[in-house]
Every structure is written in structure tokens, then in C-alpha cells.
Coordinates of C-alpha atoms in Angstrom, one line a residue:
V1 CA 11.6 -5.5 10.3
S2 CA 10.8 -2.3 8.5
I3 CA 8.9 0.5 9.5
P4 CA 8.4 2.3 6.1
F5 CA 6.8 6.3 6.1
Q6 CA 5.6 7.9 2.3
F7 CA 4.3 10.6 2.1
N8 CA 1.6 11.6 -1.2
W9 CA 1.1 15.4 -2.7
D10 CA -1.6 14.3 -4.9
E11 CA -3.0 17.3 -6.9
G12 CA -6.1 17.8 -9.2
V13 CA -8.5 15.7 -6.2
G14 CA -12.4 16.9 -6.3
P15 CA -14.3 19.2 -8.4
T16 CA -11.9 21.7 -7.5
D17 CA -8.7 20.1 -8.9
G18 CA -7.2 20.7 -4.7
L19 CA -4.9 19.8 -2.8
R20 CA -3.9 16.4 -0.7
F21 CA -1.2 15.7 1.8
M22 CA -1.1 11.9 3.7
M23 CA 1.5 9.8 4.5
Y24 CA 1.0 5.8 5.3
A25 CA 2.3 4.3 8.0
Q26 CA 2.9 0.9 6.7
P27 CA 5.4 -1.1 9.6
V28 CA 6.2 -4.8 7.6
V29 CA 6.7 -7.4 10.2
P30 CA 8.5 -11.4 9.1
M31 CA 7.5 -14.6 11.8
S32 CA 9.1 -18.1 11.8
V33 CA 6.3 -20.1 11.4
S34 CA 7.9 -23.4 10.6
D35 CA 12.0 -24.2 9.8
K36 CA 11.0 -24.1 6.1
W37 CA 7.9 -21.1 6.4
N38 CA 7.6 -17.6 7.3
L39 CA 4.3 -15.6 7.5
V40 CA 4.8 -11.9 7.1
G41 CA 2.4 -9.5 8.3
R42 CA 2.3 -6.2 6.6
F43 CA -0.5 -3.6 7.3
V44 CA -0.8 0.4 5.6
L45 CA -2.4 3.0 8.1
P46 CA -3.2 6.2 5.7
L47 CA -3.2 9.5 7.6
V48 CA -4.8 12.1 6.0
F49 CA -3.2 15.9 6.9
S50 CA -5.5 18.2 4.5
Q51 CA -8.2 16.2 1.7
P52 CA -9.7 19.2 -0.2
P53 CA -13.6 18.9 -1.5
L54 CA -14.9 15.2 -3.2
V55 CA -17.8 16.6 -4.6
E56 CA -19.0 19.5 -4.6
G57 CA -19.9 21.5 -1.5
G58 CA -18.5 19.4 0.2
Q59 CA -15.8 20.0 2.7
T60 CA -12.6 19.8 3.6
Q61 CA -11.0 16.4 6.0
A62 CA -8.5 15.2 7.9
G63 CA -7.9 12.3 10.0
T64 CA -6.6 8.3 9.7
G65 CA -8.1 5.8 6.4
D66 CA -9.1 2.7 6.9
I67 CA -6.1 0.4 8.0
V68 CA -5.8 -2.7 5.4
F69 CA -4.3 -5.8 6.3
S70 CA -2.4 -8.2 4.9
A71 CA -0.9 -11.8 5.9
F72 CA 1.8 -13.7 3.7
L73 CA 3.4 -17.5 3.8
S74 CA 5.6 -17.7 2.0
P75 CA 9.4 -19.3 2.0
K76 CA 12.4 -18.8 3.8
Q77 CA 14.8 -20.2 0.7
G78 CA 14.8 -20.6 -2.7
K79 CA 15.9 -18.4 -6.1
L80 CA 12.6 -16.2 -6.5
I81 CA 11.1 -14.4 -2.6
W82 CA 7.2 -14.3 -3.2
G83 CA 4.6 -14.6 -0.9
V84 CA 0.2 -15.4 -0.9
G85 CA -1.9 -14.9 2.1
P86 CA -5.2 -13.1 2.7
V87 CA -5.8 -8.6 2.5
F88 CA -8.1 -7.5 5.0
G89 CA -9.6 -4.1 5.1
L90 CA -10.3 -3.1 8.0
P91 CA -13.1 0.2 8.9
T92 CA -10.4 1.9 11.4
T93 CA -11.2 5.1 9.9
T94 CA -12.1 9.0 12.6
N95 CA -13.2 10.1 9.2
P96 CA -16.4 9.1 7.8
S97 CA -15.6 11.1 4.7
I98 CA -11.6 8.7 4.4
G99 CA -13.1 5.1 4.9
T100 CA -15.1 3.1 2.8
G101 CA -17.5 1.7 6.5
K102 CA -16.9 -1.1 4.8
W103 CA -15.2 -5.4 6.6
S104 CA -12.9 -6.1 3.4
L105 CA -12.1 -9.4 2.4
G106 CA -9.7 -10.7 -0.7
P107 CA -6.0 -12.8 -1.5
T108 CA -3.0 -10.7 -2.1
A109 CA 0.2 -12.2 -4.5
V110 CA 3.7 -10.3 -3.5
V111 CA 6.8 -11.2 -5.9
L112 CA 10.7 -10.2 -6.3
K113 CA 13.4 -11.1 -8.0
Q114 CA 17.0 -9.8 -6.7
R115 CA 20.5 -10.0 -9.2
G116 CA 23.5 -8.6 -8.2
P117 CA 22.2 -4.8 -8.4
W118 CA 18.6 -4.9 -9.7
T119 CA 15.1 -6.1 -7.7
V120 CA 11.9 -6.6 -9.8
G121 CA 8.5 -7.8 -9.0
A122 CA 5.0 -7.0 -8.1
L123 CA 2.4 -6.7 -5.0
A124 CA -0.5 -7.5 -6.1
N125 CA -4.4 -7.8 -3.9
Q126 CA -8.1 -7.6 -4.4
L127 CA -10.2 -7.2 -2.1
W128 CA -14.3 -7.2 -1.8
S129 CA -16.9 -6.0 1.1
V130 CA -18.3 -8.2 2.8
G131 CA -20.2 -5.9 5.7
S132 CA -21.4 -2.6 7.1
A133 CA -19.3 -1.3 10.2
S134 CA -22.7 1.1 10.7
N135 CA -25.8 1.8 10.6
V136 CA -25.0 4.0 7.1
E137 CA -25.6 2.0 3.4
R138 CA -22.1 2.4 2.0
E139 CA -20.8 1.5 -1.0
D140 CA -20.1 -1.5 -1.4
V141 CA -15.4 -2.4 -2.2
N142 CA -15.0 -3.9 -5.2
Q143 CA -10.5 -2.7 -5.1
T144 CA -7.7 -4.7 -7.3
F145 CA -4.0 -2.8 -5.9
L146 CA -0.9 -3.3 -8.2
Q147 CA 1.9 -2.5 -6.9
P148 CA 5.5 -3.8 -10.2
F149 CA 9.1 -2.3 -9.0
V150 CA 11.8 -2.2 -10.7
A151 CA 15.4 -0.8 -8.5
Y152 CA 19.0 -1.0 -8.8
G153 CA 21.1 -0.4 -5.8
L154 CA 24.8 1.1 -6.2
K155 CA 27.6 0.2 -3.7
S156 CA 27.4 3.2 -1.4
G157 CA 23.9 2.5 -0.4
V158 CA 22.1 4.6 -3.1
T159 CA 18.9 2.7 -4.7
F160 CA 16.5 4.2 -7.7
T161 CA 13.3 3.0 -7.6
L162 CA 10.6 3.0 -10.1
S163 CA 7.1 1.7 -9.5
S164 CA 3.3 2.4 -9.7
E165 CA 0.3 2.1 -7.2
S166 CA -2.4 1.3 -9.4
T167 CA -5.7 1.4 -8.3
A168 CA -9.5 -0.1 -10.1
N169 CA -12.3 1.1 -7.8
W170 CA -14.2 -1.2 -10.2
K171 CA -17.4 -0.1 -8.5
A172 CA -17.0 2.8 -10.0
D173 CA -18.6 4.4 -14.0
S174 CA -16.0 3.9 -17.2
G175 CA -13.1 5.8 -17.7
Q176 CA -13.4 6.4 -14.1
Q177 CA -12.2 2.8 -12.8
W178 CA -8.3 3.3 -13.1
T179 CA -5.7 5.1 -10.9
V180 CA -2.4 4.7 -12.2
P181 CA 0.7 7.3 -10.7
L182 CA 4.2 6.0 -11.7
I183 CA 6.4 7.4 -8.9
L184 CA 10.8 7.5 -9.0
Q185 CA 12.4 7.1 -6.0
V186 CA 15.9 7.3 -4.2
S187 CA 16.6 6.6 -0.9
K188 CA 20.0 5.8 0.7
V189 CA 20.5 3.9 3.4
T190 CA 22.5 4.7 6.7
R191 CA 22.1 4.3 10.1
L192 CA 20.8 5.7 13.3
G193 CA 22.5 4.1 15.7
P194 CA 22.7 0.5 16.2
F195 CA 19.6 0.6 13.1
P196 CA 19.7 1.0 9.7
F197 CA 17.6 3.7 8.3
S198 CA 16.2 5.1 4.9

């Protein structure tokens, strides 16, 4: 079980090139379903502390975003770690301007290889809307998420990671569909009482 929290500071958001500050809570919980298979549940809850207006004349917003829940069926053994399953977009936002207002569904997959100090892999999913959460007409969801990563871990517990959390909104105008941030991360594993803490 792991419970990562990711803080994001995004610049250049909206027509005023404003600043957005948000946190993602991303618990990952594996469960044994047989002698050979695990079911790994992962959900991502965005907590938006401040989002500048996304349209001219709009208001600054805050609140929780939509939850993205994934369930990966994964073999317990093997040289390659992988999992496949469904992903669900749950319209749980506290602020309609932050969420999609749509129930969404699609496939997800993760694959990674660990060799010595190196870990290389990728996570991907595709969401399509399957229903509305309210009577207000909202744009349908057709969104791809890609997260390739490579990490190098030292014996001291320090890990250097290069990744991207790329999103493609296929409903956006041509030239505005992809967001491709590059992320360099340095982390250190220690202990918080009996628990490992990074």
C-alpha cells in the first residue's frame, strides 16, 4: 500500500497566464485475488487550492476535482511487472468549473521493468464519457493520459526520476490537444515510525 501526495504549481494557466496550485492524493492498494494474480486499485483525487479564470471574465476557482479510479489485474510473479484493467472517471467535483460533469470509462495499462538500480516503464489510460452527472450540458470526455518514466535509485535510498504526465484532450482544437510536461524528481526513502516514507 502506498499513499503518494503530489503538489503541482502550474504557470501560464488561462487567458491571464495565471498560477494554479493543486495537490493530487493518489492511494495505491494491492489485493490478492488468487495464488497468481493481484488486483491493484489506484485512485487520483485532485485538490485544487487556486485556479485562475480559464475564460475571459471568469472567476478564480477552488475545490476537489473528479476522481479517476483504476483497477489493474497483475500477475504476482514475472520478470516484467504489468497490469491491465478498467479506468473510471467519477464526477465527484465540489465545483462544476473544475470537473467534467461526466461519468467516464475506458481501458488502462501499466508496465515496468526493474533491473539493478534502474526502473523503466509507462502508465496509460483512455477515458470516454458514458453519461452526464447533471442536467447541465457539458462537453463529452475523450482524453488520453500517458506517463512514461525512468528512475535510478541509489543504495542510500535517494532516487532520481524523469517522467511526463502527458494528457491529450481529443475534443480540443487542433494544436491545443496535448499537454506534455517534463518532470524531474528527486526523492529519499526514510522511515516515519514503522512506516517507509519517501
